[in-house]
Amino acid sequence: MTEPLPSWHDTPTKQAILDFVTSVTDENSSNYVTPAERIATFDNDGTLWCEKPTYFQFLFAIERLKEMAAVEPSLLEQPEYRAAVQGDLSFFADLYPDDVGALMQIVFSTHAGMTQAEFEGLALAFMNETQHLRFGLPLKQLVYKPMVELLHYLDHNGFKVFIASAGGMSFVRTVAEEIYGVPRERVIGSNITFEIRMSDDDLVLYRKPGLIEPIDDGPGKPVNIELHIGRKPILAAGNADGDIEMLRYSETSEHRSLQLVLHHDDAGREYAYEGPSAKKVFSLARERGWTVIGMKNDWQEIF
Amino acid sequence: MTEPLPSWHDTPTKQAILDFVTSVTDENSSNYVTPAERIATFDNDGTLWCEKPTYFQFLFAIERLKEMAAVEPSLLEQPEYRAAVQGDLSFFADLYPDDVGALMQIVFSTHAGMTQAEFEGLALAFMNETQHLRFGLPLKQLVYKPMVELLHYLDHNGFKVFIASAGGMSFVRTVAEEIYGVPRERVIGSNITFEIRMSDDDLVLYRKPGLIEPIDDGPGKPVNIELHIGRKPILAAGNADGDIEMLRYSETSEHRSLQLVLHHDDAGREYAYEGPSAKKVFSLARERGWTVIGMKNDWQEIF
């Protein structure tokens, strides 16, 4: 096999990852874990792909709000439509994390009422065609190359790699196979509810207003991991407070486990921020011995 | 490879299955389907394991109701506890299909309030230790050998095999790897809700009263398939009216698809019944050209 993790610098971080994987896959090690139990769960926004200037799915919802307001101007009486038309990202950002439910409602209700196939077509086109304002690349290319290498490295070592995103399960699935090599059934996330409409000739899934509980953030992540996987992860990776419960959950595995937290500390090549969505995770990482990935020093390349 | 499906007689049913699998896995065929899209979904009760004298999970719930009534006799004022103590299976059977919600509440609430680990320990012990009254075997051995061969045959041919059970996801997962070779994350079913309780040292999943919507029966099956898989099955198998929507959903695949319906027509070796849970599925099978598996003529062995 070629050298693993080529876009990573040879730092203690990379060594911690290699050590962990070597140890749990070595049948002669006391840390050996069977393939069935090698579960890894990754947050998506800010862990696998860029989350600035704001979450890509918010940009997608904002586009939709603008389209809807153009057709029906009376919608501008509602603040989210006004904010969308005025390009006021802070309106949406300020709802997180304290009003995450309201924010999710806005994001998901913009694409309610259509078929799931229509939604996926729109989401895929958005990820393919929308240029990132700063980097001038389609959004789907703004994935962290070192993390994609890590996903593949784990896959090659018999891990089952899952995404556990606070963002939309269906939204991420439209591109996950292409950009990460993660199959659709291994993408867990928040989602709208569905209903089926059946005629003699067809059966169609429609997206219905209302979110599936629990939202896949914070305490919802371990719950959805149980529902979708039924096993504790032995490796969990995140970058924000919404990942704390998932990271903590992986610690309770009976096996050796690894917790990774990505620190955005590279204003030159990407962004440098902690902010309201990461008030606790880094102090917890120090207290509990989680491995912090520093973009600036640990990664040779970003995208 | 050894001859596939050795416990099946050489009938048109077996040939239809072999033809389908050969066709969708042949790269030179116009029916070729990529491995990522080779999704197969199987109902569980009455399709993969025996569902008589009643669903195994009902027996499990009934045991629990009896235990609870022994500790707290005032519970006998409630009809489900009385029915449990009196061994009146018809009380529970009569709730299906018209009061499936009430039935599910009874079944799932009996194991609410405990940790997920406790529940799984009880469920596994029940499946391992409870003898079937007629066959004198532990319940977990009452799986249909020809169907297990089919699961393995599909797996060997690059299919991703999922279980879509109206019964409990967690209940089935405790034994699915052992008896079917289906990993936990590929078992979809109905389930109770969860909550996490986190201390400095631990994070524990508790089972909480209340069911996750939708119940994985009837119209809930395509919805849960979308949530857990995100792709249409190209092969779906069931035995009752609650499987109709799943079977219909697989028909809407853009690929060649196969629908299998198991007919219990073998009173000597297993049971012969259609009954209230299968009023429509066999006439629909005739109308729509679904493949009906007859236990009596298609299977050399049952268990």
Coordinates of C-alpha atoms in Angstrom, one line a residue:
Chain A
M1 CA 0.0 0.0 0.0
T2 CA 1.1 3.6 -0.7
E3 CA 2.1 5.7 2.3
P4 CA -1.2 6.6 4.2
L5 CA -2.3 10.2 4.8
P6 CA 0.1 11.8 2.3
S7 CA -1.4 15.3 2.8
W8 CA -0.7 15.2 6.5
H9 CA 2.6 16.5 8.0
D10 CA 4.5 14.0 10.1
T11 CA 3.3 15.4 13.4
P12 CA 2.2 13.7 16.6
T13 CA -1.4 14.0 15.3
K14 CA -0.8 11.9 12.3
Q15 CA 1.2 9.5 14.5
A16 CA -1.7 9.2 16.9
I17 CA -4.1 8.2 14.1
L18 CA -1.7 5.7 12.6
D19 CA -0.9 4.2 16.0
F20 CA -4.6 3.8 16.8
V21 CA -5.5 2.2 13.5
T22 CA -2.5 -0.1 13.6
S23 CA -3.3 -1.2 17.1
V24 CA -7.0 -2.0 16.6
T25 CA -6.4 -3.9 13.4
D26 CA -3.5 -6.0 14.7
E27 CA -4.9 -9.4 15.5
N28 CA -2.0 -9.9 17.9
S29 CA -2.7 -6.8 19.8
S30 CA -4.8 -6.7 23.0
N31 CA -6.5 -3.7 21.4
Y32 CA -7.7 -5.7 18.4
V33 CA -11.2 -4.9 17.2
T34 CA -13.2 -7.1 14.8
P35 CA -14.1 -5.5 11.5
A36 CA -17.8 -5.6 12.4
E37 CA -17.1 -3.3 15.4
R38 CA -14.7 -0.9 13.6
I39 CA -17.2 1.9 13.4
A40 CA -16.1 5.5 12.7
T41 CA -18.4 8.5 12.7
F42 CA -17.5 11.9 11.3
D43 CA -19.3 15.1 11.6
N44 CA -19.6 16.9 8.2
D45 CA -19.8 20.7 8.3
G46 CA -16.4 22.0 9.4
T47 CA -15.0 18.5 9.8
L48 CA -15.1 17.1 6.3
W49 CA -16.1 20.2 4.3
C50 CA -15.8 23.9 4.8
E51 CA -18.6 25.6 6.8
K52 CA -17.8 29.2 6.0
P53 CA -19.1 31.9 5.2
T54 CA -21.9 29.7 6.6
Y55 CA -23.2 26.1 6.3
F56 CA -23.6 25.2 2.7
Q57 CA -27.2 24.0 3.4
F58 CA -28.0 27.5 4.7
L59 CA -26.8 28.9 1.4
F60 CA -29.0 26.4 -0.4
A61 CA -32.0 27.4 1.8
I62 CA -31.3 31.1 1.3
E63 CA -31.3 30.7 -2.5
R64 CA -34.7 29.0 -2.2
L65 CA -36.1 31.8 0.1
K66 CA -35.0 34.3 -2.5
E67 CA -36.6 32.4 -5.3
M68 CA -39.8 32.1 -3.3
A69 CA -39.9 35.8 -2.4
A70 CA -39.4 36.8 -6.0
V71 CA -42.5 34.8 -6.9
E72 CA -44.5 35.9 -3.9
P73 CA -43.3 39.3 -2.5
S74 CA -45.6 39.2 0.5
L75 CA -43.3 36.6 1.9
L76 CA -40.9 39.5 2.6
E77 CA -43.0 40.3 5.7
Q78 CA -41.3 37.3 7.3
P79 CA -37.8 38.1 8.6
E80 CA -36.1 35.0 7.1
Y81 CA -37.1 36.0 3.6
R82 CA -36.0 39.6 4.2
A83 CA -32.7 38.4 5.5
A84 CA -32.2 36.1 2.5
V85 CA -32.9 38.8 0.0
Q86 CA -30.6 41.2 1.8
G87 CA -27.9 38.7 2.0
D88 CA -27.8 38.9 5.8
L89 CA -26.1 35.7 6.7
S90 CA -25.8 36.8 10.3
F91 CA -29.6 36.5 10.8
F92 CA -29.3 32.8 10.2
A93 CA -25.9 32.4 12.0
D94 CA -27.3 34.1 15.1
L95 CA -30.0 31.4 15.5
Y96 CA -27.3 28.9 16.2
P97 CA -26.8 27.2 18.6
D98 CA -29.6 28.6 20.9
D99 CA -32.4 28.5 18.4
V100 CA -31.2 25.5 16.4
G101 CA -34.8 24.2 16.1
A102 CA -36.1 27.4 14.5
L103 CA -33.1 27.5 12.2
M104 CA -33.7 23.9 11.2
Q105 CA -37.3 24.6 10.5
I106 CA -36.4 27.5 8.2
V107 CA -33.8 25.4 6.4
F108 CA -35.9 22.3 5.9
S109 CA -39.3 24.0 5.3
T110 CA -37.9 25.8 2.3
H111 CA -37.8 22.4 0.5
A112 CA -41.0 20.8 1.9
G113 CA -43.8 19.8 -0.4
M114 CA -41.7 18.6 -3.3
T115 CA -40.7 15.1 -4.1
Q116 CA -37.6 13.6 -2.8
A117 CA -36.3 13.2 -6.3
E118 CA -36.9 16.9 -7.1
F119 CA -35.1 17.9 -3.9
E120 CA -32.1 15.7 -4.6
G121 CA -31.9 17.2 -8.1
L122 CA -31.8 20.7 -6.7
A123 CA -29.3 19.9 -4.0
L124 CA -26.9 18.2 -6.4
A125 CA -27.1 21.0 -8.9
F126 CA -26.5 23.5 -6.0
M127 CA -23.4 21.7 -4.8
N128 CA -22.1 21.2 -8.3
E129 CA -22.7 24.7 -9.6
T130 CA -22.5 27.2 -6.7
Q131 CA -19.1 28.9 -6.5
H132 CA -17.6 29.6 -3.1
L133 CA -17.3 33.4 -2.8
R134 CA -13.8 33.3 -1.5
F135 CA -12.2 30.2 -3.1
G136 CA -14.0 30.4 -6.5
L137 CA -14.5 26.7 -6.6
P138 CA -17.8 24.7 -6.7
L139 CA -18.9 24.0 -3.1
K140 CA -18.5 20.3 -3.5
Q141 CA -14.8 20.7 -4.1
L142 CA -14.3 22.4 -0.7
V143 CA -13.7 19.2 1.1
Y144 CA -10.7 18.7 3.2
K145 CA -8.3 16.5 1.3
P146 CA -6.5 15.2 4.4
M147 CA -9.8 14.1 5.9
V148 CA -10.9 12.4 2.7
E149 CA -7.5 10.5 2.9
L150 CA -8.4 9.6 6.4
L151 CA -11.8 8.2 5.4
H152 CA -10.2 6.1 2.7
Y153 CA -7.4 5.0 5.0
L154 CA -10.0 3.8 7.5
D155 CA -12.0 2.1 4.8
H156 CA -8.9 0.3 3.6
N157 CA -8.4 -0.9 7.2
G158 CA -11.8 -2.5 7.4
F159 CA -13.6 0.3 9.2
K160 CA -17.2 1.1 8.4
V161 CA -17.1 4.9 8.0
F162 CA -20.3 6.9 8.7
I163 CA -21.1 10.5 8.5
A164 CA -23.2 11.9 11.4
S165 CA -24.1 15.4 10.2
A166 CA -26.3 18.0 12.0
G167 CA -27.1 19.1 8.4
G168 CA -29.4 17.4 6.1
M169 CA -29.0 13.7 5.5
S170 CA -30.5 13.9 2.0
F171 CA -28.5 17.0 1.2
V172 CA -25.2 15.4 2.1
R173 CA -26.1 12.1 0.4
T174 CA -26.4 13.7 -3.0
V175 CA -22.6 14.1 -3.1
A176 CA -21.2 11.8 -0.4
E177 CA -20.3 8.9 -2.6
E178 CA -18.6 11.1 -5.2
I179 CA -16.6 13.4 -2.8
Y180 CA -16.0 11.1 0.1
G181 CA -16.5 7.5 -1.2
V182 CA -19.1 7.1 1.6
P183 CA -22.2 5.3 0.4
R184 CA -25.6 6.9 0.9
E185 CA -26.7 4.4 3.6
R186 CA -23.8 5.5 5.7
V187 CA -24.8 9.1 5.8
I188 CA -26.8 10.0 8.9
G189 CA -28.1 13.5 9.5
S190 CA -31.1 15.6 10.3
N191 CA -34.0 15.3 8.0
I192 CA -37.4 16.3 7.1
T193 CA -40.3 13.8 7.4
F194 CA -41.7 12.0 4.4
E195 CA -45.0 10.8 3.1
I196 CA -45.7 8.4 0.3
R197 CA -48.3 8.9 -2.4
M198 CA -49.3 5.8 -4.1
S199 CA -51.3 5.3 -7.3
D200 CA -51.7 2.1 -9.4
D201 CA -48.7 3.1 -11.4
D202 CA -46.4 4.8 -9.0
L203 CA -45.2 5.3 -5.4
V204 CA -43.6 8.6 -4.8
L205 CA -41.9 10.0 -1.7
Y206 CA -42.8 13.6 -0.8
R207 CA -41.0 15.8 1.6
K208 CA -43.3 17.0 4.3
P209 CA -43.0 19.9 6.7
G210 CA -41.7 18.9 10.1
L211 CA -38.4 17.5 11.2
I212 CA -37.5 14.0 12.3
E213 CA -36.7 13.8 16.0
P214 CA -34.1 14.0 17.3
I215 CA -32.2 16.5 15.2
D216 CA -28.8 15.0 14.6
D217 CA -26.9 17.5 16.7
G218 CA -25.6 17.3 20.3
P219 CA -27.5 14.6 22.3
G220 CA -29.2 13.6 19.0
K221 CA -26.0 12.2 17.5
P222 CA -25.6 9.2 19.8
V223 CA -29.3 8.5 19.5
N224 CA -29.2 8.5 15.7
I225 CA -26.0 6.5 15.7
E226 CA -27.9 3.9 17.7
L227 CA -30.8 4.0 15.3
H228 CA -28.7 3.8 12.1
I229 CA -25.7 1.7 13.2
G230 CA -26.6 0.0 16.5
R231 CA -23.0 0.1 17.7
K232 CA -20.7 2.6 19.4
P233 CA -18.1 4.2 17.3
I234 CA -14.5 3.5 18.2
L235 CA -13.4 6.6 16.3
A236 CA -15.4 9.9 16.3
A237 CA -14.4 13.2 14.7
G238 CA -16.0 16.6 15.0
N239 CA -15.2 20.3 15.3
A240 CA -17.9 21.9 17.4
D241 CA -19.9 21.6 20.6
G242 CA -22.6 19.8 18.7
D243 CA -20.2 16.9 18.4
I244 CA -19.4 16.6 22.1
E245 CA -22.0 13.9 22.9
M246 CA -20.8 11.8 19.9
L247 CA -17.2 12.1 21.0
R248 CA -18.2 11.2 24.5
Y249 CA -20.2 8.3 23.3
S250 CA -17.2 6.8 21.5
E251 CA -15.2 7.1 24.7
T252 CA -17.7 4.6 26.3
S253 CA -16.8 1.9 23.9
E254 CA -15.4 -1.2 25.5
H255 CA -12.6 -1.0 22.9
R256 CA -9.7 1.4 22.5
S257 CA -11.1 4.5 20.9
L258 CA -9.9 7.7 19.3
Q259 CA -11.5 11.1 19.4
L260 CA -10.5 13.7 16.9
V261 CA -11.4 17.4 17.0
L262 CA -10.5 19.7 14.1
H263 CA -9.3 23.1 15.0
H264 CA -9.7 25.8 12.3
D265 CA -6.6 27.8 13.0
D266 CA -5.5 28.7 9.5
A267 CA -6.8 32.0 8.4
G268 CA -4.5 32.1 5.4
R269 CA -5.4 28.9 3.8
E270 CA -9.0 28.5 5.2
Y271 CA -10.4 30.2 8.3
A272 CA -9.5 30.7 11.9
Y273 CA -12.4 30.5 14.3
E274 CA -13.9 28.9 17.3
G275 CA -16.9 31.1 18.0
P276 CA -20.3 30.4 19.5
S277 CA -20.6 26.8 18.1
A278 CA -17.3 25.7 19.7
K279 CA -17.3 27.2 23.2
K280 CA -16.6 24.0 25.1
V281 CA -15.2 21.3 22.8
F282 CA -11.5 22.4 22.9
S283 CA -11.4 22.7 26.7
L284 CA -13.0 19.3 26.9
A285 CA -10.5 18.0 24.4
R286 CA -7.7 19.1 26.7
E287 CA -9.4 17.7 29.8
R288 CA -10.2 14.3 28.3
G289 CA -7.1 13.8 26.1
W290 CA -8.8 14.0 22.7
T291 CA -6.6 14.5 19.7
V292 CA -6.8 18.0 18.3
I293 CA -6.0 18.4 14.6
G294 CA -4.6 21.8 13.8
M295 CA -5.1 22.6 10.2
K296 CA -2.2 24.9 10.1
N297 CA 0.5 22.5 11.4
D298 CA -1.0 19.1 10.7
W299 CA -2.0 19.5 7.1
Q300 CA 0.2 20.1 4.0
E301 CA -2.8 20.9 1.9
I302 CA -6.4 21.8 2.7
F303 CA -8.6 21.2 -0.3
Chain B
M1 CA -18.8 -21.4 -6.0
T2 CA -21.0 -24.2 -4.8
E3 CA -24.5 -24.5 -6.3
P4 CA -26.6 -21.6 -5.0
L5 CA -29.8 -22.1 -3.0
P6 CA -29.3 -25.9 -2.3
S7 CA -32.4 -26.1 0.0
W8 CA -34.6 -24.9 -2.9
H9 CA -36.3 -27.3 -5.3
D10 CA -35.6 -26.7 -8.9
T11 CA -38.9 -24.9 -9.6
P12 CA -39.7 -21.8 -11.7
T13 CA -39.5 -19.8 -8.4
K14 CA -35.8 -20.7 -7.9
Q15 CA -35.2 -20.1 -11.6
A16 CA -36.8 -16.6 -11.4
I17 CA -34.4 -15.7 -8.6
L18 CA -31.3 -17.1 -10.3
D19 CA -32.3 -15.4 -13.6
F20 CA -32.8 -12.0 -11.9
V21 CA -29.5 -12.1 -10.0
T22 CA -27.6 -13.3 -13.1
S23 CA -29.1 -10.6 -15.2
V24 CA -28.5 -7.6 -12.9
T25 CA -24.9 -8.7 -12.1
D26 CA -23.8 -9.3 -15.7
E27 CA -21.9 -6.3 -17.0
N28 CA -22.8 -7.2 -20.5
S29 CA -26.5 -7.2 -19.8
S30 CA -28.8 -4.2 -20.4
N31 CA -30.1 -5.0 -17.0
Y32 CA -26.8 -4.6 -15.3
V33 CA -27.0 -2.7 -11.9
T34 CA -23.9 -1.4 -10.2
P35 CA -23.1 -2.9 -6.8
A36 CA -23.9 0.4 -5.0
E37 CA -27.4 0.1 -6.3
R38 CA -28.0 -3.6 -5.6
I39 CA -30.2 -3.0 -2.6
A40 CA -32.4 -5.9 -1.3
T41 CA -34.9 -5.5 1.5
F42 CA -36.5 -8.3 3.4
D43 CA -39.4 -8.3 5.8
N44 CA -38.5 -10.4 8.9
D45 CA -41.6 -11.9 10.7
G46 CA -43.0 -14.6 8.5
T47 CA -40.5 -13.9 5.7
L48 CA -37.2 -14.8 7.4
W49 CA -38.3 -16.3 10.6
C50 CA -41.4 -18.0 11.8
E51 CA -44.3 -15.8 13.1
K52 CA -46.5 -18.4 14.7
P53 CA -48.1 -19.0 17.2
T54 CA -47.5 -15.2 17.2
Y55 CA -44.7 -12.8 16.5
F56 CA -41.7 -13.6 18.7
Q57 CA -41.5 -10.1 20.0
F58 CA -45.1 -10.4 21.3
L59 CA -44.0 -13.5 23.2
F60 CA -41.2 -11.4 24.6
A61 CA -43.5 -8.6 25.6
I62 CA -46.0 -11.1 27.1
E63 CA -43.2 -12.6 29.3
R64 CA -42.4 -9.1 30.5
L65 CA -46.1 -8.3 31.2
K66 CA -46.3 -11.5 33.3
E67 CA -43.2 -10.6 35.2
M68 CA -44.5 -7.1 35.9
A69 CA -47.9 -8.3 37.0
A70 CA -46.3 -10.8 39.4
V71 CA -44.5 -7.9 41.1
E72 CA -47.4 -5.5 41.0
P73 CA -50.8 -7.4 40.9
S74 CA -52.8 -4.2 40.4
L75 CA -51.6 -4.2 36.9
L76 CA -54.0 -7.0 36.2
E77 CA -56.8 -4.4 36.0
Q78 CA -55.4 -3.6 32.6
P79 CA -56.5 -6.0 29.9
E80 CA -53.1 -6.6 28.3
Y81 CA -51.7 -7.8 31.6
R82 CA -54.7 -10.1 32.2
A83 CA -54.3 -11.5 28.6
A84 CA -50.6 -12.1 29.2
V85 CA -51.2 -14.0 32.5
Q86 CA -54.0 -16.0 31.0
G87 CA -51.9 -16.9 27.9
D88 CA -54.5 -15.3 25.7
L89 CA -52.5 -14.7 22.5
S90 CA -55.7 -13.8 20.6
F91 CA -56.0 -10.6 22.6
F92 CA -52.8 -9.4 21.0
A93 CA -53.4 -10.9 17.6
D94 CA -56.8 -9.2 17.3
L95 CA -55.2 -5.8 17.6
Y96 CA -53.4 -6.4 14.3
P97 CA -53.7 -4.9 11.8
D98 CA -56.4 -2.4 12.7
D99 CA -54.9 -1.3 16.0
V100 CA -51.3 -1.7 15.2
G101 CA -50.4 1.5 17.0
A102 CA -51.9 0.3 20.2
L103 CA -50.3 -3.1 19.8
M104 CA -46.9 -1.5 19.2
Q105 CA -47.4 0.7 22.3
I106 CA -48.0 -2.4 24.4
V107 CA -45.1 -4.2 23.0
F108 CA -42.6 -1.4 23.2
S109 CA -43.7 0.2 26.5
T110 CA -43.0 -3.1 28.3
H111 CA -39.3 -2.5 27.8
A112 CA -39.2 1.3 28.3
G113 CA -37.2 2.9 31.0
M114 CA -34.3 0.5 30.9
T115 CA -31.0 1.0 29.3
Q116 CA -30.5 -0.1 25.7
A117 CA -27.8 -2.5 26.9
E118 CA -30.2 -4.1 29.4
F119 CA -32.9 -4.5 26.8
E120 CA -30.5 -6.2 24.3
G121 CA -29.3 -8.6 27.0
L122 CA -32.9 -9.6 27.8
A123 CA -33.9 -9.9 24.1
L124 CA -30.8 -12.0 23.3
A125 CA -31.4 -14.3 26.2
F126 CA -35.1 -14.6 25.2
M127 CA -34.2 -15.6 21.6
N128 CA -31.5 -18.0 22.8
E129 CA -33.4 -19.7 25.6
T130 CA -37.1 -19.7 24.7
Q131 CA -38.3 -22.9 23.2
H132 CA -40.9 -22.9 20.5
L133 CA -43.9 -24.7 21.8
R134 CA -44.5 -26.8 18.6
F135 CA -41.0 -27.3 17.3
G136 CA -39.1 -27.5 20.6
L137 CA -36.2 -25.4 19.3
P138 CA -34.9 -22.1 20.6
L139 CA -36.7 -19.3 18.7
K140 CA -33.5 -18.1 17.1
Q141 CA -33.3 -21.4 15.2
L142 CA -36.7 -21.0 13.6
V143 CA -35.3 -19.2 10.6
Y144 CA -36.1 -20.3 7.1
K145 CA -33.0 -22.1 5.8
P146 CA -33.8 -21.4 2.1
M147 CA -34.2 -17.7 2.9
V148 CA -30.9 -17.5 4.7
E149 CA -29.3 -19.2 1.7
L150 CA -30.9 -16.5 -0.4
L151 CA -29.5 -13.7 1.8
H152 CA -26.0 -15.2 1.5
Y153 CA -26.4 -15.7 -2.3
L154 CA -27.3 -12.1 -2.7
D155 CA -24.4 -11.0 -0.5
H156 CA -22.0 -13.1 -2.6
N157 CA -23.4 -11.3 -5.7
G158 CA -22.6 -7.9 -4.4
F159 CA -26.0 -7.0 -3.0
K160 CA -26.4 -5.0 0.1
V161 CA -29.0 -6.9 2.1
F162 CA -31.2 -5.1 4.5
I163 CA -34.0 -6.2 6.8
A164 CA -37.0 -4.0 7.0
S165 CA -39.1 -5.4 9.9
A166 CA -42.3 -4.1 11.3
G167 CA -41.0 -5.6 14.5
G168 CA -38.4 -4.1 16.7
M169 CA -35.1 -3.0 15.1
S170 CA -33.2 -3.5 18.4
F171 CA -34.9 -6.8 19.0
V172 CA -33.9 -8.2 15.6
R173 CA -30.4 -6.8 15.7
T174 CA -29.5 -8.8 18.8
V175 CA -29.4 -11.9 16.6
A176 CA -29.3 -10.8 13.0
E177 CA -25.6 -11.1 12.5
E178 CA -25.5 -14.6 14.0
I179 CA -28.6 -16.1 12.3
Y180 CA -28.6 -14.2 9.0
G181 CA -25.2 -12.7 8.5
V182 CA -26.8 -9.3 8.3
P183 CA -24.9 -6.6 10.2
R184 CA -26.7 -4.6 12.8
E185 CA -26.6 -1.4 10.7
R186 CA -28.6 -3.1 8.0
V187 CA -31.5 -4.0 10.2
I188 CA -34.3 -1.4 9.9
G189 CA -37.4 -1.8 12.0
S190 CA -39.8 -0.1 14.4
N191 CA -38.3 1.2 17.5
I192 CA -38.8 3.0 20.7
T193 CA -37.3 6.5 21.2
F194 CA -34.1 7.0 23.2
E195 CA -32.7 9.5 25.5
I196 CA -29.1 9.9 26.6
R197 CA -28.0 10.4 30.2
M198 CA -24.5 11.8 30.5
S199 CA -22.3 12.1 33.6
D200 CA -18.6 12.9 33.7
D201 CA -17.8 9.3 33.4
D202 CA -20.4 7.8 31.2
L203 CA -23.0 8.3 28.5
V204 CA -25.8 5.8 28.5
L205 CA -28.7 5.3 26.1
Y206 CA -32.1 4.8 27.8
R207 CA -35.2 3.5 26.1
K208 CA -38.0 6.0 26.5
P209 CA -41.8 5.4 26.1
G210 CA -43.0 6.5 22.7
L211 CA -42.4 5.1 19.2
I212 CA -40.3 6.5 16.5
E213 CA -42.5 7.6 13.6
P214 CA -43.2 6.1 11.2
I215 CA -43.7 2.6 12.5
D216 CA -41.9 0.3 10.0
D217 CA -45.0 -1.2 8.5
G218 CA -47.1 -0.5 5.4
P219 CA -46.4 3.0 4.2
G220 CA -43.7 3.4 6.8
K221 CA -41.5 0.9 5.1
P222 CA -40.5 3.0 2.0
V223 CA -40.1 6.0 4.3
N224 CA -37.7 4.1 6.6
I225 CA -35.9 2.6 3.6
E226 CA -35.3 6.2 2.4
L227 CA -34.1 7.3 5.8
H228 CA -31.8 4.3 6.4
I229 CA -30.6 3.5 2.8
G230 CA -31.5 6.4 0.6
R231 CA -32.0 4.1 -2.4
K232 CA -34.8 2.1 -3.8
P233 CA -34.5 -1.7 -3.4
I234 CA -34.3 -3.7 -6.6
L235 CA -35.3 -6.8 -4.7
A236 CA -38.0 -6.8 -2.0
A237 CA -39.4 -9.7 -0.1
G238 CA -42.4 -10.0 2.2
N239 CA -45.3 -12.1 3.2
A240 CA -48.1 -9.8 4.4
D241 CA -50.1 -6.7 3.5
G242 CA -47.7 -4.6 5.6
D243 CA -45.1 -5.4 2.9
I244 CA -47.2 -4.1 0.0
E245 CA -45.8 -0.6 -0.1
M246 CA -42.2 -1.9 0.1
L247 CA -42.9 -4.3 -2.7
R248 CA -44.5 -1.5 -4.7
Y249 CA -41.6 0.8 -4.0
S250 CA -39.1 -1.7 -5.4
E251 CA -41.2 -1.8 -8.6
T252 CA -40.6 1.9 -9.2
S253 CA -36.8 1.4 -9.4
E254 CA -35.4 2.5 -12.7
H255 CA -33.7 -0.9 -12.8
R256 CA -35.0 -4.4 -13.3
S257 CA -36.5 -5.5 -10.0
L258 CA -37.8 -8.6 -8.3
Q259 CA -40.7 -8.9 -5.8
L260 CA -40.9 -12.0 -3.7
V261 CA -43.9 -13.0 -1.5
L262 CA -43.7 -16.0 0.7
H263 CA -46.8 -18.1 1.0
H264 CA -47.3 -20.2 4.1
D265 CA -48.9 -23.2 2.6
D266 CA -47.2 -26.1 4.5
A267 CA -49.2 -27.1 7.5
G268 CA -47.2 -30.2 7.9
R269 CA -43.7 -28.7 8.1
E270 CA -44.6 -25.2 9.2
Y271 CA -48.0 -23.5 9.0
A272 CA -50.7 -22.8 6.4
Y273 CA -52.3 -19.4 6.7
E274 CA -53.1 -16.2 5.0
G275 CA -55.4 -14.6 7.6
P276 CA -56.1 -10.9 8.5
S277 CA -52.5 -9.8 7.9
A278 CA -52.5 -11.0 4.3
K279 CA -55.8 -10.1 2.8
K280 CA -54.5 -8.3 -0.3
V281 CA -50.9 -9.3 -0.9
F282 CA -51.5 -12.5 -2.9
S283 CA -54.1 -11.0 -5.2
L284 CA -51.8 -8.1 -5.8
A285 CA -49.0 -10.6 -6.5
R286 CA -51.1 -12.2 -9.2
E287 CA -52.1 -8.8 -10.7
R288 CA -48.6 -7.4 -10.7
G289 CA -46.5 -10.4 -11.6
W290 CA -44.7 -10.8 -8.3
T291 CA -43.0 -14.1 -7.6
V292 CA -44.8 -16.2 -5.0
I293 CA -42.6 -18.6 -3.0
G294 CA -44.6 -21.6 -1.9
M295 CA -43.1 -23.2 1.1
K296 CA -44.5 -26.6 0.3
N297 CA -43.3 -27.0 -3.3
D298 CA -40.4 -24.6 -3.5
W299 CA -38.5 -25.6 -0.4
Q300 CA -36.8 -28.9 0.3
E301 CA -36.2 -27.9 3.9
I302 CA -37.8 -25.3 6.1
F303 CA -35.5 -24.7 9.2

